[in-house]
Amino acid sequence: MRRALVCAAAVPAVLITAACSSDSGDSKAPSGEESTQQSASGTSQPSASASPTVRPAAYRKLPEPCSALTKKTLDDLVPEGSKSGKKGSSDDPSARASCAWNSLDNNGVKGSQFRWLNVSLLRFDSDTARGAGDDQAHTYYSQQVKDAQSVEGAKNARVVPLSGTGSEATTVRYDLKKKEGLFKQQTVVARVENVVVTVDYNGAGLAGEETPDADDMAKDAQKALKEAVAAVSSANGQDGGGTSPSQGSPSASKSPSKSSSKSPSGPASTPATKTAAKAPAKSGSSGASPAKSAVRKS
């Protein structure tokens, strides 16, 4: 009898042991799943730390430079040369473009009125190495303004910030004395998002003609600048109002264009202000006027 009780008591012990063993086995399964989840989360971390991104550029292309200004504006600024627009060379017209006009109103023995106008456009793509396009454009814009103030021989220089044109804009004015006359130079520079627009406008009264009014020329140059800025916006599907689009604007192409990715200090992007200082000589030499021989001597 006692042996039977001992055997009976042994049965629950076996069951308890088996139950404990079963619980222990079940508890290992969740820990295994947890380990798998931790491993999975660990493998997802590298994708979270992907290559650095850069703010996309707002504008993808540039307008046709010789069509950036209206006919009326050209008639006002270069009355004898509104159809003389000459496009500058460019290896990538979507990244850099320019157009120049010259006008010589020959009044015979009374002298001549000379005008030269140049519109230059430079666009910067966003790039992980160089940064956001608008930041690059700001740097170039600042350099353009600085260069316009350092033209050799410039006198009576004035720098006037402009409002209501692009993201930022500045007018630089100065006088430049040459053998053929006193030239009034106006350089207006604007940045609209990732594009820099530079308008150079100069004029002189030659062979006894009166020197043009610098204030009037500055207003004309600023008008041309606003039109060129609006042309940039219009070319990219904006309203053409000359103001900056929202940050949600279409991004630039993923791979920076060959031309715009180059440093602005390269030969292809020589500041237009330096060209403008030489422009009267180049433009005047191509016209049949008293200025032609005078320019060659200067």
PDB file of C-alpha atoms in Angstrom:
ATOM      1  CA  MET A   1       0.000   0.000   0.000  1.00  0.00           C
ATOM      2  CA  ARG A   2       2.738   2.383   0.920  1.00  0.00           C
ATOM      3  CA  ARG A   3       4.566   1.560  -2.309  1.00  0.00           C
ATOM      4  CA  ALA A   4       1.481   2.390  -4.311  1.00  0.00           C
ATOM      5  CA  LEU A   5       1.203   5.778  -2.658  1.00  0.00           C
ATOM      6  CA  VAL A   6       4.824   6.519  -3.355  1.00  0.00           C
ATOM      7  CA  CYS A   7       4.343   5.632  -6.993  1.00  0.00           C
ATOM      8  CA  ALA A   8       1.190   7.720  -7.170  1.00  0.00           C
ATOM      9  CA  ALA A   9       3.029  10.689  -5.692  1.00  0.00           C
ATOM     10  CA  ALA A  10       5.717  10.324  -8.291  1.00  0.00           C
ATOM     11  CA  VAL A  11       3.256  10.842 -11.161  1.00  0.00           C
ATOM     12  CA  PRO A  12       2.394  14.502 -10.370  1.00  0.00           C
ATOM     13  CA  ALA A  13       6.064  15.240  -9.971  1.00  0.00           C
ATOM     14  CA  VAL A  14       6.737  13.974 -13.466  1.00  0.00           C
ATOM     15  CA  LEU A  15       3.838  16.004 -14.860  1.00  0.00           C
ATOM     16  CA  ILE A  16       5.032  19.144 -13.086  1.00  0.00           C
ATOM     17  CA  THR A  17       8.508  18.587 -14.405  1.00  0.00           C
ATOM     18  CA  ALA A  18       7.181  18.119 -17.920  1.00  0.00           C
ATOM     19  CA  ALA A  19       5.011  21.212 -17.590  1.00  0.00           C
ATOM     20  CA  CYS A  20       7.956  23.294 -16.432  1.00  0.00           C
ATOM     21  CA  SER A  21      10.027  21.965 -19.288  1.00  0.00           C
ATOM     22  CA  SER A  22       7.248  22.892 -21.741  1.00  0.00           C
ATOM     23  CA  ASP A  23       6.961  26.439 -20.354  1.00  0.00           C
ATOM     24  CA  SER A  24      10.682  26.898 -20.581  1.00  0.00           C
ATOM     25  CA  GLY A  25      10.682  25.807 -24.203  1.00  0.00           C
ATOM     26  CA  ASP A  26       7.833  28.178 -25.105  1.00  0.00           C
ATOM     27  CA  SER A  27       9.580  31.146 -23.492  1.00  0.00           C
ATOM     28  CA  LYS A  28      12.548  30.681 -25.763  1.00  0.00           C
ATOM     29  CA  ALA A  29      10.459  31.230 -28.900  1.00  0.00           C
ATOM     30  CA  PRO A  30       9.558  34.889 -28.194  1.00  0.00           C
ATOM     31  CA  SER A  31      13.128  35.648 -27.255  1.00  0.00           C
ATOM     32  CA  GLY A  32      14.194  34.231 -30.595  1.00  0.00           C
ATOM     33  CA  GLU A  33      11.656  36.424 -32.417  1.00  0.00           C
ATOM     34  CA  GLU A  34      12.834  39.434 -30.469  1.00  0.00           C
ATOM     35  CA  SER A  35      16.384  38.685 -31.502  1.00  0.00           C
ATOM     36  CA  THR A  36      15.276  38.426 -35.132  1.00  0.00           C
ATOM     37  CA  GLN A  37      13.454  41.767 -34.886  1.00  0.00           C
ATOM     38  CA  GLN A  38      16.471  43.415 -33.337  1.00  0.00           C
ATOM     39  CA  SER A  39      18.638  42.013 -36.102  1.00  0.00           C
ATOM     40  CA  ALA A  40      16.202  43.270 -38.737  1.00  0.00           C
ATOM     41  CA  SER A  41      16.123  46.720 -37.193  1.00  0.00           C
ATOM     42  CA  GLY A  42      19.875  46.717 -37.136  1.00  0.00           C
ATOM     43  CA  THR A  43      20.104  46.001 -40.839  1.00  0.00           C
ATOM     44  CA  SER A  44      17.720  48.897 -41.644  1.00  0.00           C
ATOM     45  CA  GLN A  45      19.920  51.514 -40.031  1.00  0.00           C
ATOM     46  CA  PRO A  46      22.392  51.863 -42.936  1.00  0.00           C
ATOM     47  CA  SER A  47      19.543  52.791 -45.317  1.00  0.00           C
ATOM     48  CA  ALA A  48      18.487  55.551 -42.908  1.00  0.00           C
ATOM     49  CA  SER A  49      21.945  57.081 -43.133  1.00  0.00           C
ATOM     50  CA  ALA A  50      21.967  57.353 -46.933  1.00  0.00           C
ATOM     51  CA  SER A  51      24.201  59.712 -48.898  1.00  0.00           C
ATOM     52  CA  PRO A  52      23.674  63.412 -48.014  1.00  0.00           C
ATOM     53  CA  THR A  53      21.025  65.287 -49.967  1.00  0.00           C
ATOM     54  CA  VAL A  54      21.080  68.878 -51.207  1.00  0.00           C
ATOM     55  CA  ARG A  55      18.261  71.360 -51.639  1.00  0.00           C
ATOM     56  CA  PRO A  56      16.998  71.145 -55.249  1.00  0.00           C
ATOM     57  CA  ALA A  57      17.477  74.106 -57.573  1.00  0.00           C
ATOM     58  CA  ALA A  58      14.358  76.009 -58.626  1.00  0.00           C
ATOM     59  CA  TYR A  59      15.167  76.665 -62.279  1.00  0.00           C
ATOM     60  CA  ARG A  60      16.139  74.101 -64.898  1.00  0.00           C
ATOM     61  CA  LYS A  61      16.803  76.305 -67.921  1.00  0.00           C
ATOM     62  CA  LEU A  62      17.403  79.819 -69.228  1.00  0.00           C
ATOM     63  CA  PRO A  63      15.437  81.923 -71.696  1.00  0.00           C
ATOM     64  CA  GLU A  64      16.667  82.775 -75.172  1.00  0.00           C
ATOM     65  CA  PRO A  65      19.000  85.693 -74.284  1.00  0.00           C
ATOM     66  CA  CYS A  66      18.343  87.823 -77.358  1.00  0.00           C
ATOM     67  CA  SER A  67      14.599  87.540 -76.694  1.00  0.00           C
ATOM     68  CA  ALA A  68      14.779  88.304 -72.970  1.00  0.00           C
ATOM     69  CA  LEU A  69      13.941  92.000 -73.517  1.00  0.00           C
ATOM     70  CA  THR A  70      10.910  93.458 -75.235  1.00  0.00           C
ATOM     71  CA  LYS A  71      11.196  95.315 -78.523  1.00  0.00           C
ATOM     72  CA  LYS A  72      10.083  98.536 -76.827  1.00  0.00           C
ATOM     73  CA  THR A  73      12.870  98.304 -74.263  1.00  0.00           C
ATOM     74  CA  LEU A  74      15.451  97.637 -76.963  1.00  0.00           C
ATOM     75  CA  ASP A  75      14.154 100.589 -78.998  1.00  0.00           C
ATOM     76  CA  ASP A  76      14.572 102.802 -75.928  1.00  0.00           C
ATOM     77  CA  LEU A  77      18.011 101.577 -74.882  1.00  0.00           C
ATOM     78  CA  VAL A  78      19.653 100.896 -78.239  1.00  0.00           C
ATOM     79  CA  PRO A  79      17.494 102.850 -80.734  1.00  0.00           C
ATOM     80  CA  GLU A  80      19.789 102.299 -83.698  1.00  0.00           C
ATOM     81  CA  GLY A  81      20.610  98.720 -82.872  1.00  0.00           C
ATOM     82  CA  SER A  82      17.502  96.992 -81.538  1.00  0.00           C
ATOM     83  CA  LYS A  83      17.920  94.315 -84.217  1.00  0.00           C
ATOM     84  CA  SER A  84      21.676  93.966 -83.767  1.00  0.00           C
ATOM     85  CA  GLY A  85      21.503  91.415 -80.951  1.00  0.00           C
ATOM     86  CA  LYS A  86      24.456  89.038 -81.072  1.00  0.00           C
ATOM     87  CA  LYS A  87      24.276  85.877 -79.013  1.00  0.00           C
ATOM     88  CA  GLY A  88      27.374  84.923 -77.054  1.00  0.00           C
ATOM     89  CA  SER A  89      28.919  81.482 -77.462  1.00  0.00           C
ATOM     90  CA  SER A  90      28.018  78.816 -74.890  1.00  0.00           C
ATOM     91  CA  ASP A  91      28.665  75.091 -74.551  1.00  0.00           C
ATOM     92  CA  ASP A  92      25.388  74.747 -72.629  1.00  0.00           C
ATOM     93  CA  PRO A  93      22.674  77.352 -73.361  1.00  0.00           C
ATOM     94  CA  SER A  94      20.567  75.993 -70.503  1.00  0.00           C
ATOM     95  CA  ALA A  95      23.302  76.956 -68.042  1.00  0.00           C
ATOM     96  CA  ARG A  96      24.864  80.132 -69.455  1.00  0.00           C
ATOM     97  CA  ALA A  97      23.765  82.533 -72.149  1.00  0.00           C
ATOM     98  CA  SER A  98      24.277  86.142 -73.209  1.00  0.00           C
ATOM     99  CA  CYS A  99      23.326  88.650 -75.872  1.00  0.00           C
ATOM    100  CA  ALA A 100      24.762  92.072 -76.768  1.00  0.00           C
ATOM    101  CA  TRP A 101      23.442  95.032 -78.744  1.00  0.00           C
ATOM    102  CA  ASN A 102      25.133  98.245 -79.862  1.00  0.00           C
ATOM    103  CA  SER A 103      23.697 101.476 -81.194  1.00  0.00           C
ATOM    104  CA  LEU A 104      25.372 104.458 -82.847  1.00  0.00           C
ATOM    105  CA  ASP A 105      23.211 107.444 -83.691  1.00  0.00           C
ATOM    106  CA  ASN A 106      25.418 109.429 -86.060  1.00  0.00           C
ATOM    107  CA  ASN A 107      24.496 113.108 -86.254  1.00  0.00           C
ATOM    108  CA  GLY A 108      27.297 114.078 -88.598  1.00  0.00           C
ATOM    109  CA  VAL A 109      29.260 117.159 -87.550  1.00  0.00           C
ATOM    110  CA  LYS A 110      27.178 117.402 -84.375  1.00  0.00           C
ATOM    111  CA  GLY A 111      28.621 114.136 -83.110  1.00  0.00           C
ATOM    112  CA  SER A 112      27.144 110.761 -82.258  1.00  0.00           C
ATOM    113  CA  GLN A 113      25.363 109.008 -79.431  1.00  0.00           C
ATOM    114  CA  PHE A 114      26.753 105.576 -78.615  1.00  0.00           C
ATOM    115  CA  ARG A 115      25.025 102.868 -76.549  1.00  0.00           C
ATOM    116  CA  TRP A 116      26.037  99.318 -75.673  1.00  0.00           C
ATOM    117  CA  LEU A 117      23.829  96.776 -73.904  1.00  0.00           C
ATOM    118  CA  ASN A 118      24.627  93.265 -72.704  1.00  0.00           C
ATOM    119  CA  VAL A 119      22.465  90.700 -70.906  1.00  0.00           C
ATOM    120  CA  SER A 120      24.248  87.776 -69.251  1.00  0.00           C
ATOM    121  CA  LEU A 121      22.543  84.770 -67.630  1.00  0.00           C
ATOM    122  CA  LEU A 122      24.218  82.093 -65.512  1.00  0.00           C
ATOM    123  CA  ARG A 123      22.398  79.168 -63.893  1.00  0.00           C
ATOM    124  CA  PHE A 124      23.712  76.890 -61.132  1.00  0.00           C
ATOM    125  CA  ASP A 125      22.536  73.319 -60.513  1.00  0.00           C
ATOM    126  CA  SER A 126      22.404  71.868 -57.024  1.00  0.00           C
ATOM    127  CA  ASP A 127      25.260  69.467 -56.402  1.00  0.00           C
ATOM    128  CA  THR A 128      26.258  67.458 -53.335  1.00  0.00           C
ATOM    129  CA  ALA A 129      29.873  68.551 -53.743  1.00  0.00           C
ATOM    130  CA  ARG A 130      29.237  72.264 -54.341  1.00  0.00           C
ATOM    131  CA  GLY A 131      25.982  72.723 -52.468  1.00  0.00           C
ATOM    132  CA  ALA A 132      22.579  74.135 -53.320  1.00  0.00           C
ATOM    133  CA  GLY A 133      22.208  76.006 -56.592  1.00  0.00           C
ATOM    134  CA  ASP A 134      20.881  79.165 -54.980  1.00  0.00           C
ATOM    135  CA  ASP A 135      23.817  79.259 -52.560  1.00  0.00           C
ATOM    136  CA  GLN A 136      26.264  78.994 -55.454  1.00  0.00           C
ATOM    137  CA  ALA A 137      24.339  81.701 -57.287  1.00  0.00           C
ATOM    138  CA  HIS A 138      24.530  83.989 -54.260  1.00  0.00           C
ATOM    139  CA  THR A 139      28.298  83.608 -54.147  1.00  0.00           C
ATOM    140  CA  TYR A 140      28.600  84.429 -57.842  1.00  0.00           C
ATOM    141  CA  TYR A 141      26.180  87.344 -57.519  1.00  0.00           C
ATOM    142  CA  SER A 142      28.301  88.852 -54.743  1.00  0.00           C
ATOM    143  CA  GLN A 143      31.423  88.460 -56.879  1.00  0.00           C
ATOM    144  CA  GLN A 144      29.741  90.174 -59.840  1.00  0.00           C
ATOM    145  CA  VAL A 145      28.831  93.167 -57.686  1.00  0.00           C
ATOM    146  CA  LYS A 146      32.367  93.313 -56.326  1.00  0.00           C
ATOM    147  CA  ASP A 147      33.934  93.091 -59.791  1.00  0.00           C
ATOM    148  CA  ALA A 148      31.708  95.881 -61.077  1.00  0.00           C
ATOM    149  CA  GLN A 149      33.205  98.190 -58.464  1.00  0.00           C
ATOM    150  CA  SER A 150      36.809  97.389 -59.323  1.00  0.00           C
ATOM    151  CA  VAL A 151      36.990  98.256 -63.031  1.00  0.00           C
ATOM    152  CA  GLU A 152      40.279  99.973 -63.797  1.00  0.00           C
ATOM    153  CA  GLY A 153      39.876 103.702 -64.404  1.00  0.00           C
ATOM    154  CA  ALA A 154      36.341 103.875 -62.990  1.00  0.00           C
ATOM    155  CA  LYS A 155      35.399 107.182 -61.346  1.00  0.00           C
ATOM    156  CA  ASN A 156      32.468 108.334 -59.201  1.00  0.00           C
ATOM    157  CA  ALA A 157      31.367 104.781 -58.417  1.00  0.00           C
ATOM    158  CA  ARG A 158      28.035 104.321 -56.654  1.00  0.00           C
ATOM    159  CA  VAL A 159      26.463 101.130 -55.320  1.00  0.00           C
ATOM    160  CA  VAL A 160      22.691 101.102 -54.847  1.00  0.00           C
ATOM    161  CA  PRO A 161      20.744  98.045 -53.595  1.00  0.00           C
ATOM    162  CA  LEU A 162      17.536  97.294 -55.513  1.00  0.00           C
ATOM    163  CA  SER A 163      14.303  95.913 -54.129  1.00  0.00           C
ATOM    164  CA  GLY A 164      11.511  94.074 -55.881  1.00  0.00           C
ATOM    165  CA  THR A 165      13.765  92.383 -58.426  1.00  0.00           C
ATOM    166  CA  GLY A 166      14.511  88.699 -57.941  1.00  0.00           C
ATOM    167  CA  SER A 167      15.891  87.406 -54.655  1.00  0.00           C
ATOM    168  CA  GLU A 168      18.494  90.183 -54.391  1.00  0.00           C
ATOM    169  CA  ALA A 169      19.720  92.908 -56.734  1.00  0.00           C
ATOM    170  CA  THR A 170      22.240  95.756 -56.885  1.00  0.00           C
ATOM    171  CA  THR A 171      23.100  98.631 -59.215  1.00  0.00           C
ATOM    172  CA  VAL A 172      26.718  99.719 -59.689  1.00  0.00           C
ATOM    173  CA  ARG A 173      27.321 103.012 -61.523  1.00  0.00           C
ATOM    174  CA  TYR A 174      30.531 104.713 -62.539  1.00  0.00           C
ATOM    175  CA  ASP A 175      32.152 106.963 -65.141  1.00  0.00           C
ATOM    176  CA  LEU A 176      34.890 105.760 -67.461  1.00  0.00           C
ATOM    177  CA  LYS A 177      36.959 108.286 -69.370  1.00  0.00           C
ATOM    178  CA  LYS A 178      38.245 107.200 -72.774  1.00  0.00           C
ATOM    179  CA  LYS A 179      39.817 109.130 -75.620  1.00  0.00           C
ATOM    180  CA  GLU A 180      36.592 109.174 -77.597  1.00  0.00           C
ATOM    181  CA  GLY A 181      34.462 110.451 -74.710  1.00  0.00           C
ATOM    182  CA  LEU A 182      33.155 110.033 -71.179  1.00  0.00           C
ATOM    183  CA  PHE A 183      31.238 106.787 -70.835  1.00  0.00           C
ATOM    184  CA  LYS A 184      28.471 106.343 -68.296  1.00  0.00           C
ATOM    185  CA  GLN A 185      28.440 102.720 -67.145  1.00  0.00           C
ATOM    186  CA  GLN A 186      25.504 101.028 -65.432  1.00  0.00           C
ATOM    187  CA  THR A 187      25.854  97.452 -64.202  1.00  0.00           C
ATOM    188  CA  VAL A 188      22.798  95.915 -62.570  1.00  0.00           C
ATOM    189  CA  VAL A 189      23.002  92.421 -61.112  1.00  0.00           C
ATOM    190  CA  ALA A 190      20.201  90.255 -59.755  1.00  0.00           C
ATOM    191  CA  ARG A 191      19.923  86.769 -58.368  1.00  0.00           C
ATOM    192  CA  VAL A 192      16.640  84.961 -58.809  1.00  0.00           C
ATOM    193  CA  GLU A 193      16.872  81.627 -56.996  1.00  0.00           C
ATOM    194  CA  ASN A 194      19.720  79.709 -58.705  1.00  0.00           C
ATOM    195  CA  VAL A 195      20.178  82.110 -61.647  1.00  0.00           C
ATOM    196  CA  VAL A 196      22.272  85.291 -61.806  1.00  0.00           C
ATOM    197  CA  VAL A 197      21.279  87.971 -64.317  1.00  0.00           C
ATOM    198  CA  THR A 198      23.715  90.768 -65.185  1.00  0.00           C
ATOM    199  CA  VAL A 199      22.797  93.731 -67.365  1.00  0.00           C
ATOM    200  CA  ASP A 200      25.563  96.062 -68.531  1.00  0.00           C
ATOM    201  CA  TYR A 201      24.540  99.299 -70.178  1.00  0.00           C
ATOM    202  CA  ASN A 202      26.867 102.118 -71.122  1.00  0.00           C
ATOM    203  CA  GLY A 203      26.768 105.150 -73.346  1.00  0.00           C
ATOM    204  CA  ALA A 204      28.667 108.231 -74.412  1.00  0.00           C
ATOM    205  CA  GLY A 205      28.322 111.358 -76.478  1.00  0.00           C
ATOM    206  CA  LEU A 206      31.028 111.193 -79.146  1.00  0.00           C
ATOM    207  CA  ALA A 207      32.665 113.908 -81.243  1.00  0.00           C
ATOM    208  CA  GLY A 208      31.044 116.786 -79.381  1.00  0.00           C
ATOM    209  CA  GLU A 209      27.680 115.235 -78.535  1.00  0.00           C
ATOM    210  CA  GLU A 210      26.322 115.660 -75.005  1.00  0.00           C
ATOM    211  CA  THR A 211      27.131 113.053 -72.372  1.00  0.00           C
ATOM    212  CA  PRO A 212      24.035 110.967 -71.601  1.00  0.00           C
ATOM    213  CA  ASP A 213      22.277 111.384 -68.267  1.00  0.00           C
ATOM    214  CA  ALA A 214      23.473 108.691 -65.860  1.00  0.00           C
ATOM    215  CA  ASP A 215      20.233 108.651 -63.851  1.00  0.00           C
ATOM    216  CA  ASP A 216      18.176 107.994 -66.963  1.00  0.00           C
ATOM    217  CA  MET A 217      20.548 105.253 -68.035  1.00  0.00           C
ATOM    218  CA  ALA A 218      20.350 103.626 -64.599  1.00  0.00           C
ATOM    219  CA  LYS A 219      16.552 103.538 -64.792  1.00  0.00           C
ATOM    220  CA  ASP A 220      16.728 102.017 -68.265  1.00  0.00           C
ATOM    221  CA  ALA A 221      19.189  99.355 -67.103  1.00  0.00           C
ATOM    222  CA  GLN A 222      17.010  98.469 -64.121  1.00  0.00           C
ATOM    223  CA  LYS A 223      14.000  98.136 -66.407  1.00  0.00           C
ATOM    224  CA  ALA A 224      15.964  95.754 -68.625  1.00  0.00           C
ATOM    225  CA  LEU A 225      17.048  93.756 -65.575  1.00  0.00           C
ATOM    226  CA  LYS A 226      13.466  93.266 -64.412  1.00  0.00           C
ATOM    227  CA  GLU A 227      12.450  92.062 -67.858  1.00  0.00           C
ATOM    228  CA  ALA A 228      15.349  89.603 -67.991  1.00  0.00           C
ATOM    229  CA  VAL A 229      14.502  88.256 -64.523  1.00  0.00           C
ATOM    230  CA  ALA A 230      10.867  87.847 -65.572  1.00  0.00           C
ATOM    231  CA  ALA A 231      12.044  86.013 -68.698  1.00  0.00           C
ATOM    232  CA  VAL A 232      13.901  83.502 -66.516  1.00  0.00           C
ATOM    233  CA  SER A 233      10.740  82.803 -64.522  1.00  0.00           C
ATOM    234  CA  SER A 234       8.614  82.520 -67.663  1.00  0.00           C
ATOM    235  CA  ALA A 235      11.051  80.096 -69.277  1.00  0.00           C
ATOM    236  CA  ASN A 236      10.568  77.809 -66.286  1.00  0.00           C
ATOM    237  CA  GLY A 237       6.782  77.974 -66.198  1.00  0.00           C
ATOM    238  CA  GLN A 238       6.472  80.728 -63.590  1.00  0.00           C
ATOM    239  CA  ASP A 239       4.251  83.799 -63.900  1.00  0.00           C
ATOM    240  CA  GLY A 240       7.135  86.009 -65.021  1.00  0.00           C
ATOM    241  CA  GLY A 241       6.553  88.548 -62.277  1.00  0.00           C
ATOM    242  CA  GLY A 242      10.224  88.703 -61.389  1.00  0.00           C
ATOM    243  CA  THR A 243       9.764  87.346 -57.864  1.00  0.00           C
ATOM    244  CA  SER A 244      11.245  84.158 -56.477  1.00  0.00           C
ATOM    245  CA  PRO A 245       9.151  80.965 -56.640  1.00  0.00           C
ATOM    246  CA  SER A 246       8.346  78.928 -53.562  1.00  0.00           C
ATOM    247  CA  GLN A 247      10.754  76.329 -52.262  1.00  0.00           C
ATOM    248  CA  GLY A 248       8.476  73.685 -53.761  1.00  0.00           C
ATOM    249  CA  SER A 249       9.406  74.638 -57.290  1.00  0.00           C
ATOM    250  CA  PRO A 250      10.542  71.925 -59.714  1.00  0.00           C
ATOM    251  CA  SER A 251      14.052  70.780 -58.999  1.00  0.00           C
ATOM    252  CA  ALA A 252      16.947  70.990 -61.346  1.00  0.00           C
ATOM    253  CA  SER A 253      18.215  67.959 -63.200  1.00  0.00           C
ATOM    254  CA  LYS A 254      19.796  65.394 -60.913  1.00  0.00           C
ATOM    255  CA  SER A 255      23.145  65.560 -62.597  1.00  0.00           C
ATOM    256  CA  PRO A 256      24.611  69.083 -62.755  1.00  0.00           C
ATOM    257  CA  SER A 257      24.977  70.424 -66.261  1.00  0.00           C
ATOM    258  CA  LYS A 258      28.479  70.453 -67.605  1.00  0.00           C
ATOM    259  CA  SER A 259      28.652  74.190 -67.956  1.00  0.00           C
ATOM    260  CA  SER A 260      26.986  75.332 -64.768  1.00  0.00           C
ATOM    261  CA  SER A 261      28.976  72.911 -62.649  1.00  0.00           C
ATOM    262  CA  LYS A 262      32.175  74.636 -63.589  1.00  0.00           C
ATOM    263  CA  SER A 263      33.622  77.253 -61.322  1.00  0.00           C
ATOM    264  CA  PRO A 264      32.366  80.764 -62.146  1.00  0.00           C
ATOM    265  CA  SER A 265      35.981  81.873 -62.158  1.00  0.00           C
ATOM    266  CA  GLY A 266      36.608  79.978 -65.395  1.00  0.00           C
ATOM    267  CA  PRO A 267      37.140  81.769 -68.700  1.00  0.00           C
ATOM    268  CA  ALA A 268      33.601  81.090 -69.909  1.00  0.00           C
ATOM    269  CA  SER A 269      32.146  82.977 -66.966  1.00  0.00           C
ATOM    270  CA  THR A 270      34.323  86.060 -66.937  1.00  0.00           C
ATOM    271  CA  PRO A 271      32.249  88.773 -65.252  1.00  0.00           C
ATOM    272  CA  ALA A 272      30.253  90.731 -67.785  1.00  0.00           C
ATOM    273  CA  THR A 273      31.303  93.950 -66.069  1.00  0.00           C
ATOM    274  CA  LYS A 274      34.845  93.495 -67.286  1.00  0.00           C
ATOM    275  CA  THR A 275      33.567  92.931 -70.796  1.00  0.00           C
ATOM    276  CA  ALA A 276      31.375  95.981 -70.490  1.00  0.00           C
ATOM    277  CA  ALA A 277      34.362  98.176 -69.777  1.00  0.00           C
ATOM    278  CA  LYS A 278      35.798  97.117 -73.115  1.00  0.00           C
ATOM    279  CA  ALA A 279      32.490  97.035 -74.939  1.00  0.00           C
ATOM    280  CA  PRO A 280      32.521 100.578 -76.331  1.00  0.00           C
ATOM    281  CA  ALA A 281      35.759  99.821 -78.104  1.00  0.00           C
ATOM    282  CA  LYS A 282      34.487  96.557 -79.579  1.00  0.00           C
ATOM    283  CA  SER A 283      31.079  97.846 -80.531  1.00  0.00           C
ATOM    284  CA  GLY A 284      32.286 101.161 -81.796  1.00  0.00           C
ATOM    285  CA  SER A 285      34.890  99.553 -83.995  1.00  0.00           C
ATOM    286  CA  SER A 286      32.222  97.626 -85.864  1.00  0.00           C
ATOM    287  CA  GLY A 287      30.199 100.683 -86.803  1.00  0.00           C
ATOM    288  CA  ALA A 288      30.861 103.142 -89.598  1.00  0.00           C
ATOM    289  CA  SER A 289      31.133 106.200 -87.396  1.00  0.00           C
ATOM    290  CA  PRO A 290      33.592 108.774 -86.053  1.00  0.00           C
ATOM    291  CA  ALA A 291      33.936 106.515 -83.015  1.00  0.00           C
ATOM    292  CA  LYS A 292      35.549 103.804 -85.091  1.00  0.00           C
ATOM    293  CA  SER A 293      38.919 105.455 -85.494  1.00  0.00           C
ATOM    294  CA  ALA A 294      38.864 106.866 -81.987  1.00  0.00           C
ATOM    295  CA  VAL A 295      38.292 103.464 -80.475  1.00  0.00           C
ATOM    296  CA  ARG A 296      41.201 101.921 -82.294  1.00  0.00           C
ATOM    297  CA  LYS A 297      43.516 104.481 -80.767  1.00  0.00           C
ATOM    298  CA  SER A 298      42.258 103.934 -77.210  1.00  0.00           C
TER     299      SER A 298
END
